[in-house]
Amino acid sequence: DFILQRTYPNSTFEINTYKLALNDAASRAAVERSSSVISWQLEGPGNIGGRFNCLAVHPTNPNIMFAGSANGGVWKTIDNGATWLPITDMLPYQAIGAIAINPNDGNEIWIGTGDVNISGTMYAGDGVYKSLDGGVTWAYLGLSNTYVVSSIVFNTANDNEVLIGTMGNQFNRDNNRGMYRTVNSGASFTNTLFVNDSTGVIDMIQHPTTPSIVYATSFSRIRTDRESLTLGTEVYVYKSTDFGLTWNMLAGGLPNGPTHQRLGITICESSPNTLYALYSTSDGFTDPQLYKTVNGGTNWSLINFNSFDDGSYGSFGWYFGKIYVDPNNPNTLYIPGVDLQYSIDGGVNWNLRTPPWWQYDVHADGHHMYFTTSNDITYSTDGGLYRTY
């Protein structure tokens, strides 16, 4: 309501005024925190945690994890999830779309702001921040006009090189979206993949043993009080073999050309030539389209779904649009949605992996999965984080 009221009657939102207001509020809150003598005691609720978009785990100490909220900042645990503390309350923007930890230095944390799932309205961000002390302090790196950061990937062979996937400003068509690359640890960025003025990068994965190989997907999304664009003609899978310096659009059986919604991609760590690409649907009655490659993206084949629960994927597939594969088994797949569905035969047959959403044993609407092992899985939903062993 806040956003829509302020777009009338011009159909555009004054994003710069919004940014000024957020920065003003953050500066005043910092003064109040420093001068306040009021103590607070947590009273709950403790059974629901709001929407979380992402999770990152320390490369050598799995007890340390960082979780990114849709509009509640970054939370950190040092005891394997038993307790959590917010670590970005001092920042003006609390919407988190991506978190990445330097694989060579667990104290270096990068966060991308902005709500990656861009629902009825958008929680905007102002780019990328970096911490060198495990989240105690943060330095601003830039990319303020990208508004939504969807993904961050380090080059494990040279951690000064980082890729940033961005979705752009949902309120206006512009050129500040796509893939950005830094070769100097965030001192400067170069746009290396631009699709069009309403399409950004929504998903990105890296080859587990050849870090120069990276895959990315595009998604068209604009949301104002008069337009909700979720379909695009340039929804593609891209591949880079030089860590994002150049990109090639993949074909070889993929449905390039017609209009598509959000496109997710996943790679199997134990079989890295095996990838899956998931094209979302929006009518609630049609299966999403799932394509598989076993040769690193050269050729793709369509998998014919059987027993996929369209209702549990919802009539708003663009809100989910993610797919995950078991790191140790290329045939075990997971698709988050209203309920979480999984397949053990490479995507042909599907069953529910969580209790039905209306029981609220696991909250509805899933967005991210992290595999510690094949059985130890953390699941991010609209109602907080859940874990199974």
mmCIF file of C-alpha atoms in Angstrom:
data_model
loop_
_atom_site.group_PDB
_atom_site.id
_atom_site.type_symbol
_atom_site.label_atom_id
_atom_site.label_comp_id
_atom_site.label_asym_id
_atom_site.label_seq_id
_atom_site.Cartn_x
_atom_site.Cartn_y
_atom_site.Cartn_z
ATOM 1 C CA ASP A 1 0.000 0.000 0.000
ATOM 2 C CA PHE A 2 2.817 2.412 0.885
ATOM 3 C CA ILE A 3 4.471 1.965 -2.492
ATOM 4 C CA LEU A 4 1.298 1.947 -4.560
ATOM 5 C CA GLN A 5 -0.125 5.065 -2.916
ATOM 6 C CA ARG A 6 3.047 6.948 -3.732
ATOM 7 C CA THR A 7 3.079 5.931 -7.380
ATOM 8 C CA TYR A 8 -0.327 7.454 -8.038
ATOM 9 C CA PRO A 9 -1.032 9.192 -10.391
ATOM 10 C CA ASN A 10 2.286 9.079 -12.248
ATOM 11 C CA SER A 11 2.763 5.273 -12.275
ATOM 12 C CA THR A 12 6.384 5.634 -11.193
ATOM 13 C CA PHE A 13 7.816 5.553 -7.707
ATOM 14 C CA GLU A 14 10.211 8.279 -6.560
ATOM 15 C CA ILE A 15 12.985 5.862 -5.707
ATOM 16 C CA ASN A 16 15.558 8.585 -5.045
ATOM 17 C CA THR A 17 13.312 10.216 -2.444
ATOM 18 C CA TYR A 18 12.826 6.796 -0.879
ATOM 19 C CA LYS A 19 16.604 6.322 -0.705
ATOM 20 C CA LEU A 20 17.050 9.702 0.991
ATOM 21 C CA ALA A 21 14.385 8.825 3.548
ATOM 22 C CA LEU A 22 15.961 5.471 4.366
ATOM 23 C CA ASN A 23 19.395 6.983 4.858
ATOM 24 C CA ASP A 24 17.919 9.709 7.062
ATOM 25 C CA ALA A 25 16.068 7.144 9.174
ATOM 26 C CA ALA A 26 19.220 5.032 9.540
ATOM 27 C CA SER A 27 21.324 7.997 10.657
ATOM 28 C CA ARG A 28 18.746 9.065 13.238
ATOM 29 C CA ALA A 29 18.402 5.504 14.503
ATOM 30 C CA ALA A 30 22.171 5.289 14.973
ATOM 31 C CA VAL A 31 22.093 8.398 17.170
ATOM 32 C CA GLU A 32 19.186 7.025 19.172
ATOM 33 C CA ARG A 33 20.936 3.695 19.713
ATOM 34 C CA SER A 34 24.110 5.382 20.923
ATOM 35 C CA SER A 35 22.272 7.602 23.394
ATOM 36 C CA SER A 36 19.517 5.259 24.553
ATOM 37 C CA VAL A 37 19.495 3.875 28.072
ATOM 38 C CA ILE A 38 16.430 1.719 27.474
ATOM 39 C CA SER A 39 16.983 -2.025 27.714
ATOM 40 C CA TRP A 40 14.908 -4.465 25.733
ATOM 41 C CA GLN A 41 13.831 -8.030 26.421
ATOM 42 C CA LEU A 42 12.756 -10.328 23.622
ATOM 43 C CA GLU A 43 9.110 -11.328 23.983
ATOM 44 C CA GLY A 44 8.606 -13.266 20.741
ATOM 45 C CA PRO A 45 6.933 -14.635 18.779
ATOM 46 C CA GLY A 46 9.380 -17.494 18.491
ATOM 47 C CA ASN A 47 7.492 -19.722 16.075
ATOM 48 C CA ILE A 48 7.800 -17.699 12.859
ATOM 49 C CA GLY A 49 10.721 -15.858 11.393
ATOM 50 C CA GLY A 50 9.556 -13.928 8.344
ATOM 51 C CA ARG A 51 10.784 -14.568 4.806
ATOM 52 C CA PHE A 52 14.413 -15.522 4.280
ATOM 53 C CA ASN A 53 15.950 -15.404 0.825
ATOM 54 C CA CYS A 54 19.419 -16.891 1.267
ATOM 55 C CA LEU A 55 21.879 -18.681 3.538
ATOM 56 C CA ALA A 56 25.684 -18.908 3.488
ATOM 57 C CA VAL A 57 27.884 -21.167 5.619
ATOM 58 C CA HIS A 58 31.474 -20.570 6.743
ATOM 59 C CA PRO A 59 33.885 -22.554 4.514
ATOM 60 C CA THR A 60 35.710 -24.291 7.401
ATOM 61 C CA ASN A 61 33.382 -23.922 10.405
ATOM 62 C CA PRO A 62 29.809 -25.105 9.683
ATOM 63 C CA ASN A 63 28.640 -23.779 13.051
ATOM 64 C CA ILE A 64 28.893 -20.260 11.598
ATOM 65 C CA MET A 65 26.078 -19.317 9.228
ATOM 66 C CA PHE A 66 24.623 -16.134 7.783
ATOM 67 C CA ALA A 67 20.955 -15.819 6.787
ATOM 68 C CA GLY A 68 19.504 -13.024 4.660
ATOM 69 C CA SER A 69 15.973 -11.780 5.295
ATOM 70 C CA ALA A 70 13.610 -10.256 2.747
ATOM 71 C CA ASN A 71 13.429 -7.077 4.843
ATOM 72 C CA GLY A 72 15.070 -7.875 8.184
ATOM 73 C CA GLY A 73 18.775 -7.729 7.443
ATOM 74 C CA VAL A 74 21.455 -10.379 7.894
ATOM 75 C CA TRP A 75 21.423 -12.732 10.881
ATOM 76 C CA LYS A 76 24.439 -14.697 12.131
ATOM 77 C CA THR A 77 24.773 -17.864 14.205
ATOM 78 C CA ILE A 78 27.990 -19.271 15.667
ATOM 79 C CA ASP A 79 26.357 -22.298 17.317
ATOM 80 C CA ASN A 80 24.961 -24.160 14.305
ATOM 81 C CA GLY A 81 21.651 -22.336 14.319
ATOM 82 C CA ALA A 82 20.700 -22.598 17.996
ATOM 83 C CA THR A 83 20.791 -18.812 18.427
ATOM 84 C CA TRP A 84 20.917 -15.934 15.968
ATOM 85 C CA LEU A 85 21.830 -12.258 16.185
ATOM 86 C CA PRO A 86 21.204 -9.460 13.652
ATOM 87 C CA ILE A 87 24.425 -7.966 12.305
ATOM 88 C CA THR A 88 23.278 -5.310 9.803
ATOM 89 C CA ASP A 89 20.854 -3.196 11.841
ATOM 90 C CA MET A 90 23.143 -0.217 11.316
ATOM 91 C CA LEU A 91 22.676 -0.306 7.535
ATOM 92 C CA PRO A 92 19.878 1.720 5.902
ATOM 93 C CA TYR A 93 18.692 -1.154 3.706
ATOM 94 C CA GLN A 94 17.472 -4.336 5.376
ATOM 95 C CA ALA A 95 16.340 -6.305 2.306
ATOM 96 C CA ILE A 96 18.912 -8.999 1.504
ATOM 97 C CA GLY A 97 18.975 -10.876 -1.788
ATOM 98 C CA ALA A 98 22.356 -12.632 -1.690
ATOM 99 C CA ILE A 99 25.178 -13.557 0.693
ATOM 100 C CA ALA A 100 28.593 -14.946 -0.257
ATOM 101 C CA ILE A 101 31.601 -15.866 1.875
ATOM 102 C CA ASN A 102 35.109 -15.788 0.458
ATOM 103 C CA PRO A 103 36.011 -19.504 0.212
ATOM 104 C CA ASN A 104 39.619 -18.629 1.057
ATOM 105 C CA ASP A 105 38.812 -16.342 4.012
ATOM 106 C CA GLY A 106 35.764 -17.063 6.162
ATOM 107 C CA ASN A 107 35.853 -13.587 7.687
ATOM 108 C CA GLU A 108 35.169 -11.892 4.344
ATOM 109 C CA ILE A 109 31.417 -11.646 3.824
ATOM 110 C CA TRP A 110 29.678 -9.960 0.894
ATOM 111 C CA ILE A 111 25.974 -9.124 0.960
ATOM 112 C CA GLY A 112 23.748 -7.953 -1.869
ATOM 113 C CA THR A 113 20.759 -5.833 -0.898
ATOM 114 C CA GLY A 114 17.252 -5.786 -2.339
ATOM 115 C CA ASP A 115 14.522 -8.416 -2.204
ATOM 116 C CA VAL A 116 15.273 -10.884 -4.977
ATOM 117 C CA ASN A 117 11.732 -12.279 -5.137
ATOM 118 C CA ILE A 118 10.086 -8.940 -6.117
ATOM 119 C CA SER A 119 6.528 -9.735 -5.086
ATOM 120 C CA GLY A 120 3.551 -7.341 -5.051
ATOM 121 C CA THR A 121 5.916 -4.550 -4.187
ATOM 122 C CA MET A 122 9.670 -4.377 -3.824
ATOM 123 C CA TYR A 123 11.998 -3.898 -0.887
ATOM 124 C CA ALA A 124 14.746 -1.982 -2.637
ATOM 125 C CA GLY A 125 18.459 -2.195 -1.921
ATOM 126 C CA ASP A 126 21.441 0.013 -2.623
ATOM 127 C CA GLY A 127 23.992 -2.460 -3.925
ATOM 128 C CA VAL A 128 26.752 -4.437 -2.250
ATOM 129 C CA TYR A 129 28.482 -4.355 1.160
ATOM 130 C CA LYS A 130 31.598 -6.171 2.351
ATOM 131 C CA SER A 131 32.809 -7.178 5.803
ATOM 132 C CA LEU A 132 36.371 -8.315 6.585
ATOM 133 C CA ASP A 133 35.695 -9.194 10.227
ATOM 134 C CA GLY A 134 32.883 -11.735 10.028
ATOM 135 C CA GLY A 135 30.086 -9.175 9.961
ATOM 136 C CA VAL A 136 31.138 -6.858 12.794
ATOM 137 C CA THR A 137 31.680 -3.879 10.479
ATOM 138 C CA TRP A 138 30.661 -3.232 6.890
ATOM 139 C CA ALA A 139 32.095 -1.236 3.981
ATOM 140 C CA TYR A 140 29.910 -0.058 1.121
ATOM 141 C CA LEU A 141 31.127 -1.106 -2.342
ATOM 142 C CA GLY A 142 28.566 0.414 -4.695
ATOM 143 C CA LEU A 143 26.116 -0.630 -7.448
ATOM 144 C CA SER A 144 23.424 1.519 -5.811
ATOM 145 C CA ASN A 145 21.349 1.831 -8.985
ATOM 146 C CA THR A 146 20.933 -1.919 -9.431
ATOM 147 C CA TYR A 147 18.447 -2.020 -6.497
ATOM 148 C CA VAL A 148 18.187 -5.831 -6.335
ATOM 149 C CA VAL A 149 21.227 -8.122 -6.074
ATOM 150 C CA SER A 150 20.231 -11.718 -6.804
ATOM 151 C CA SER A 151 23.547 -13.579 -6.530
ATOM 152 C CA ILE A 152 27.228 -13.220 -5.634
ATOM 153 C CA VAL A 153 29.980 -15.659 -6.648
ATOM 154 C CA PHE A 154 33.707 -15.591 -5.821
ATOM 155 C CA ASN A 155 36.387 -16.860 -8.148
ATOM 156 C CA THR A 156 37.957 -19.466 -5.870
ATOM 157 C CA ALA A 157 41.151 -19.347 -7.949
ATOM 158 C CA ASN A 158 41.470 -15.559 -7.492
ATOM 159 C CA ASP A 159 39.235 -14.138 -4.772
ATOM 160 C CA ASN A 160 39.766 -10.562 -5.967
ATOM 161 C CA GLU A 161 37.389 -11.491 -8.776
ATOM 162 C CA VAL A 162 33.685 -11.529 -7.884
ATOM 163 C CA LEU A 163 30.511 -11.693 -9.985
ATOM 164 C CA ILE A 164 27.325 -9.849 -8.981
ATOM 165 C CA GLY A 165 23.969 -10.710 -10.552
ATOM 166 C CA THR A 166 21.397 -7.900 -10.433
ATOM 167 C CA MET A 167 17.722 -7.448 -11.337
ATOM 168 C CA GLY A 168 17.538 -3.645 -11.492
ATOM 169 C CA ASN A 169 14.848 -1.143 -10.549
ATOM 170 C CA GLN A 170 11.419 -2.749 -10.682
ATOM 171 C CA PHE A 171 9.711 0.613 -11.112
ATOM 172 C CA ASN A 172 11.450 1.773 -14.287
ATOM 173 C CA ARG A 173 13.099 0.379 -17.369
ATOM 174 C CA ASP A 174 16.780 1.263 -17.408
ATOM 175 C CA ASN A 175 20.207 -0.184 -18.148
ATOM 176 C CA ASN A 176 21.420 -0.687 -14.565
ATOM 177 C CA ARG A 177 20.865 -4.434 -14.453
ATOM 178 C CA GLY A 178 22.495 -7.678 -15.482
ATOM 179 C CA MET A 179 25.878 -9.112 -14.501
ATOM 180 C CA TYR A 180 28.651 -7.047 -12.926
ATOM 181 C CA ARG A 181 32.270 -8.147 -12.488
ATOM 182 C CA THR A 182 35.043 -6.864 -10.273
ATOM 183 C CA VAL A 183 38.693 -7.857 -10.515
ATOM 184 C CA ASN A 184 39.860 -5.695 -7.593
ATOM 185 C CA SER A 185 37.711 -6.942 -4.704
ATOM 186 C CA GLY A 186 34.956 -4.408 -5.260
ATOM 187 C CA ALA A 187 36.937 -1.215 -5.890
ATOM 188 C CA SER A 188 35.240 -0.998 -9.304
ATOM 189 C CA PHE A 189 32.684 -2.961 -11.337
ATOM 190 C CA THR A 190 32.090 -3.613 -15.029
ATOM 191 C CA ASN A 191 28.827 -4.748 -16.573
ATOM 192 C CA THR A 192 29.648 -7.860 -18.615
ATOM 193 C CA LEU A 193 26.136 -9.159 -19.368
ATOM 194 C CA PHE A 194 23.198 -6.891 -20.210
ATOM 195 C CA VAL A 195 20.005 -8.440 -21.591
ATOM 196 C CA ASN A 196 17.532 -5.547 -21.901
ATOM 197 C CA ASP A 197 16.072 -2.672 -19.894
ATOM 198 C CA SER A 198 13.460 -4.829 -18.122
ATOM 199 C CA THR A 199 15.461 -8.057 -17.695
ATOM 200 C CA GLY A 200 18.151 -8.873 -15.179
ATOM 201 C CA VAL A 201 20.139 -11.821 -13.839
ATOM 202 C CA ILE A 202 18.065 -13.882 -11.403
ATOM 203 C CA ASP A 203 20.205 -16.982 -10.749
ATOM 204 C CA MET A 204 23.891 -17.957 -10.950
ATOM 205 C CA ILE A 205 25.882 -21.108 -10.196
ATOM 206 C CA GLN A 206 29.562 -22.009 -10.436
ATOM 207 C CA HIS A 207 31.293 -25.192 -11.531
ATOM 208 C CA PRO A 208 32.493 -26.914 -8.321
ATOM 209 C CA THR A 209 36.015 -27.725 -9.553
ATOM 210 C CA THR A 210 36.573 -25.323 -12.479
ATOM 211 C CA PRO A 211 35.742 -21.900 -11.005
ATOM 212 C CA SER A 212 36.123 -20.067 -14.314
ATOM 213 C CA ILE A 213 32.942 -21.809 -15.535
ATOM 214 C CA VAL A 214 29.794 -19.998 -14.406
ATOM 215 C CA TYR A 215 26.158 -20.270 -15.482
ATOM 216 C CA ALA A 216 23.544 -17.512 -15.165
ATOM 217 C CA THR A 217 19.858 -17.087 -16.015
ATOM 218 C CA SER A 218 17.794 -14.047 -16.964
ATOM 219 C CA PHE A 219 14.307 -12.978 -15.888
ATOM 220 C CA SER A 220 12.053 -10.108 -16.994
ATOM 221 C CA ARG A 221 10.390 -8.272 -14.089
ATOM 222 C CA ILE A 222 8.738 -4.855 -13.754
ATOM 223 C CA ARG A 223 6.227 -4.034 -10.998
ATOM 224 C CA THR A 224 4.359 -0.748 -10.674
ATOM 225 C CA ASP A 225 0.789 0.164 -9.742
ATOM 226 C CA ARG A 226 -0.142 -0.313 -13.418
ATOM 227 C CA GLU A 227 2.104 -3.112 -14.626
ATOM 228 C CA SER A 228 3.262 -6.496 -13.372
ATOM 229 C CA LEU A 229 5.647 -7.931 -15.946
ATOM 230 C CA THR A 230 6.676 -11.534 -15.241
ATOM 231 C CA LEU A 231 7.047 -12.798 -18.818
ATOM 232 C CA GLY A 232 9.832 -12.052 -21.251
ATOM 233 C CA THR A 233 11.112 -13.125 -24.641
ATOM 234 C CA GLU A 234 14.750 -13.009 -23.486
ATOM 235 C CA VAL A 235 14.715 -15.496 -20.634
ATOM 236 C CA TYR A 236 17.879 -17.480 -21.308
ATOM 237 C CA VAL A 237 20.641 -19.617 -19.812
ATOM 238 C CA TYR A 238 24.115 -18.121 -20.214
ATOM 239 C CA LYS A 239 27.523 -19.733 -19.756
ATOM 240 C CA SER A 240 30.927 -18.180 -19.163
ATOM 241 C CA THR A 241 34.246 -20.025 -19.259
ATOM 242 C CA ASP A 242 36.376 -17.015 -18.222
ATOM 243 C CA PHE A 243 34.650 -16.139 -14.949
ATOM 244 C CA GLY A 244 32.134 -13.739 -16.349
ATOM 245 C CA LEU A 245 34.324 -11.728 -18.701
ATOM 246 C CA THR A 246 32.327 -13.018 -21.684
ATOM 247 C CA TRP A 247 29.026 -14.906 -21.914
ATOM 248 C CA ASN A 248 27.413 -17.229 -24.431
ATOM 249 C CA MET A 249 23.683 -17.859 -24.610
ATOM 250 C CA LEU A 250 23.019 -21.603 -24.515
ATOM 251 C CA ALA A 251 20.633 -23.316 -26.909
ATOM 252 C CA GLY A 252 20.966 -26.996 -27.834
ATOM 253 C CA GLY A 253 17.346 -27.848 -27.066
ATOM 254 C CA LEU A 254 16.426 -25.059 -24.634
ATOM 255 C CA PRO A 255 13.153 -23.233 -25.451
ATOM 256 C CA ASN A 256 14.708 -19.913 -26.417
ATOM 257 C CA GLY A 257 12.371 -17.523 -28.182
ATOM 258 C CA PRO A 258 8.864 -17.839 -26.666
ATOM 259 C CA THR A 259 7.881 -15.889 -23.583
ATOM 260 C CA HIS A 260 8.917 -17.431 -20.294
ATOM 261 C CA GLN A 261 8.859 -16.607 -16.628
ATOM 262 C CA ARG A 262 11.565 -16.918 -13.985
ATOM 263 C CA LEU A 263 14.362 -19.332 -14.844
ATOM 264 C CA GLY A 264 16.324 -21.237 -12.205
ATOM 265 C CA ILE A 265 19.434 -23.362 -12.642
ATOM 266 C CA THR A 266 21.352 -25.906 -10.574
ATOM 267 C CA ILE A 267 24.493 -28.028 -10.940
ATOM 268 C CA CYS A 268 25.398 -31.339 -9.299
ATOM 269 C CA GLU A 269 28.633 -31.070 -7.308
ATOM 270 C CA SER A 270 29.495 -34.754 -7.707
ATOM 271 C CA SER A 271 28.616 -34.757 -11.424
ATOM 272 C CA PRO A 272 29.278 -31.180 -12.624
ATOM 273 C CA ASN A 273 28.412 -31.809 -16.260
ATOM 274 C CA THR A 274 24.851 -32.453 -15.092
ATOM 275 C CA LEU A 275 22.688 -29.334 -14.826
ATOM 276 C CA TYR A 276 18.966 -28.653 -14.665
ATOM 277 C CA ALA A 277 17.130 -25.523 -15.854
ATOM 278 C CA LEU A 278 13.621 -24.817 -14.535
ATOM 279 C CA TYR A 279 11.251 -22.541 -16.476
ATOM 280 C CA SER A 280 8.439 -21.361 -14.213
ATOM 281 C CA THR A 281 4.744 -21.083 -15.065
ATOM 282 C CA SER A 282 2.033 -18.819 -13.735
ATOM 283 C CA ASP A 283 -1.396 -20.302 -14.373
ATOM 284 C CA GLY A 284 -1.328 -22.826 -11.522
ATOM 285 C CA PHE A 285 -2.431 -25.653 -13.801
ATOM 286 C CA THR A 286 0.576 -26.172 -16.056
ATOM 287 C CA ASP A 287 3.744 -27.975 -15.013
ATOM 288 C CA PRO A 288 6.897 -25.896 -15.073
ATOM 289 C CA GLN A 289 9.299 -26.972 -17.792
ATOM 290 C CA LEU A 290 12.424 -28.802 -16.681
ATOM 291 C CA TYR A 291 15.447 -29.307 -18.957
ATOM 292 C CA LYS A 292 18.541 -31.407 -18.287
ATOM 293 C CA THR A 293 22.049 -31.468 -19.711
ATOM 294 C CA VAL A 294 24.735 -34.078 -19.073
ATOM 295 C CA ASN A 295 27.468 -32.382 -21.110
ATOM 296 C CA GLY A 296 27.833 -29.014 -19.404
ATOM 297 C CA GLY A 297 25.136 -27.202 -21.334
ATOM 298 C CA THR A 298 25.884 -28.194 -24.916
ATOM 299 C CA ASN A 299 22.702 -30.244 -25.319
ATOM 300 C CA TRP A 300 19.491 -30.174 -23.273
ATOM 301 C CA SER A 301 16.506 -32.517 -23.108
ATOM 302 C CA LEU A 302 12.995 -31.847 -21.812
ATOM 303 C CA ILE A 303 11.907 -33.999 -18.867
ATOM 304 C CA ASN A 304 8.255 -34.999 -18.947
ATOM 305 C CA PHE A 305 6.836 -34.550 -15.458
ATOM 306 C CA ASN A 306 4.667 -37.174 -13.836
ATOM 307 C CA SER A 307 2.666 -36.544 -10.631
ATOM 308 C CA PHE A 308 3.975 -33.006 -10.154
ATOM 309 C CA ASP A 309 1.623 -31.080 -7.843
ATOM 310 C CA ASP A 310 0.870 -27.904 -9.800
ATOM 311 C CA GLY A 311 -1.182 -26.508 -6.941
ATOM 312 C CA SER A 312 1.721 -26.697 -4.541
ATOM 313 C CA TYR A 313 3.868 -24.792 -7.008
ATOM 314 C CA GLY A 314 1.180 -22.135 -7.031
ATOM 315 C CA SER A 315 -0.160 -19.772 -9.643
ATOM 316 C CA PHE A 316 2.849 -17.501 -9.144
ATOM 317 C CA GLY A 317 5.862 -19.520 -10.187
ATOM 318 C CA TRP A 318 7.893 -16.343 -10.695
ATOM 319 C CA TYR A 319 7.887 -15.911 -6.893
ATOM 320 C CA PHE A 320 9.815 -19.192 -6.512
ATOM 321 C CA GLY A 321 11.644 -20.253 -9.656
ATOM 322 C CA LYS A 322 14.458 -22.183 -7.969
ATOM 323 C CA ILE A 323 15.657 -25.770 -8.353
ATOM 324 C CA TYR A 324 18.227 -27.717 -6.323
ATOM 325 C CA VAL A 325 20.018 -31.019 -6.856
ATOM 326 C CA ASP A 326 21.467 -33.280 -4.174
ATOM 327 C CA PRO A 327 25.235 -32.650 -4.171
ATOM 328 C CA ASN A 328 25.901 -36.401 -4.150
ATOM 329 C CA ASN A 329 23.153 -37.651 -6.463
ATOM 330 C CA PRO A 330 22.336 -36.024 -9.815
ATOM 331 C CA ASN A 331 18.928 -37.712 -9.891
ATOM 332 C CA THR A 332 17.595 -36.290 -6.608
ATOM 333 C CA LEU A 333 15.964 -32.910 -7.219
ATOM 334 C CA TYR A 334 14.067 -30.379 -5.127
ATOM 335 C CA ILE A 335 11.700 -27.615 -6.281
ATOM 336 C CA PRO A 336 10.590 -25.154 -3.584
ATOM 337 C CA GLY A 337 7.109 -23.708 -3.879
ATOM 338 C CA VAL A 338 4.040 -23.397 -1.701
ATOM 339 C CA ASP A 339 5.166 -26.884 -0.667
ATOM 340 C CA LEU A 340 8.586 -28.431 -1.288
ATOM 341 C CA GLN A 341 8.546 -31.191 -3.921
ATOM 342 C CA TYR A 342 11.288 -33.670 -4.712
ATOM 343 C CA SER A 343 12.165 -36.348 -7.230
ATOM 344 C CA ILE A 344 14.550 -39.301 -6.942
ATOM 345 C CA ASP A 345 14.465 -40.301 -10.616
ATOM 346 C CA GLY A 346 15.813 -37.209 -12.309
ATOM 347 C CA GLY A 347 12.582 -35.235 -12.372
ATOM 348 C CA VAL A 348 10.078 -37.699 -13.815
ATOM 349 C CA ASN A 349 8.099 -38.509 -10.658
ATOM 350 C CA TRP A 350 7.482 -36.049 -7.813
ATOM 351 C CA ASN A 351 6.313 -36.181 -4.190
ATOM 352 C CA LEU A 352 5.995 -33.739 -1.320
ATOM 353 C CA ARG A 353 9.112 -33.482 0.832
ATOM 354 C CA THR A 354 7.544 -31.345 3.579
ATOM 355 C CA PRO A 355 4.195 -31.732 5.373
ATOM 356 C CA PRO A 356 1.315 -29.931 3.632
ATOM 357 C CA TRP A 357 1.729 -26.193 4.100
ATOM 358 C CA TRP A 358 -1.578 -25.737 5.931
ATOM 359 C CA GLN A 359 -0.320 -27.853 8.843
ATOM 360 C CA TYR A 360 2.393 -25.230 9.454
ATOM 361 C CA ASP A 361 4.942 -27.795 10.568
ATOM 362 C CA VAL A 362 6.972 -26.175 7.804
ATOM 363 C CA HIS A 363 5.828 -22.750 6.666
ATOM 364 C CA ALA A 364 4.527 -22.298 3.137
ATOM 365 C CA ASP A 365 6.515 -20.772 0.273
ATOM 366 C CA GLY A 366 10.143 -21.904 0.033
ATOM 367 C CA HIS A 367 12.940 -19.909 -1.574
ATOM 368 C CA HIS A 368 16.371 -21.363 -0.802
ATOM 369 C CA MET A 369 18.047 -24.647 0.195
ATOM 370 C CA TYR A 370 21.489 -25.361 1.606
ATOM 371 C CA PHE A 371 22.918 -28.891 1.741
ATOM 372 C CA THR A 372 25.421 -29.620 4.500
ATOM 373 C CA THR A 373 25.041 -33.272 3.458
ATOM 374 C CA SER A 374 22.422 -35.101 1.434
ATOM 375 C CA ASN A 375 20.297 -35.475 4.572
ATOM 376 C CA ASP A 376 21.257 -32.318 6.479
ATOM 377 C CA ILE A 377 19.313 -29.603 4.645
ATOM 378 C CA THR A 378 18.407 -26.049 5.652
ATOM 379 C CA TYR A 379 15.295 -24.634 3.998
ATOM 380 C CA SER A 380 14.438 -20.912 3.803
ATOM 381 C CA THR A 381 10.737 -20.043 3.649
ATOM 382 C CA ASP A 382 8.277 -17.196 4.081
ATOM 383 C CA GLY A 383 8.139 -18.180 7.760
ATOM 384 C CA GLY A 384 11.822 -18.469 8.638
ATOM 385 C CA LEU A 385 14.443 -21.210 8.477
ATOM 386 C CA TYR A 386 13.815 -24.946 8.855
ATOM 387 C CA ARG A 387 16.265 -27.835 9.052
ATOM 388 C CA THR A 388 16.101 -31.574 8.578
ATOM 389 C CA TYR A 389 18.731 -34.156 9.410
#
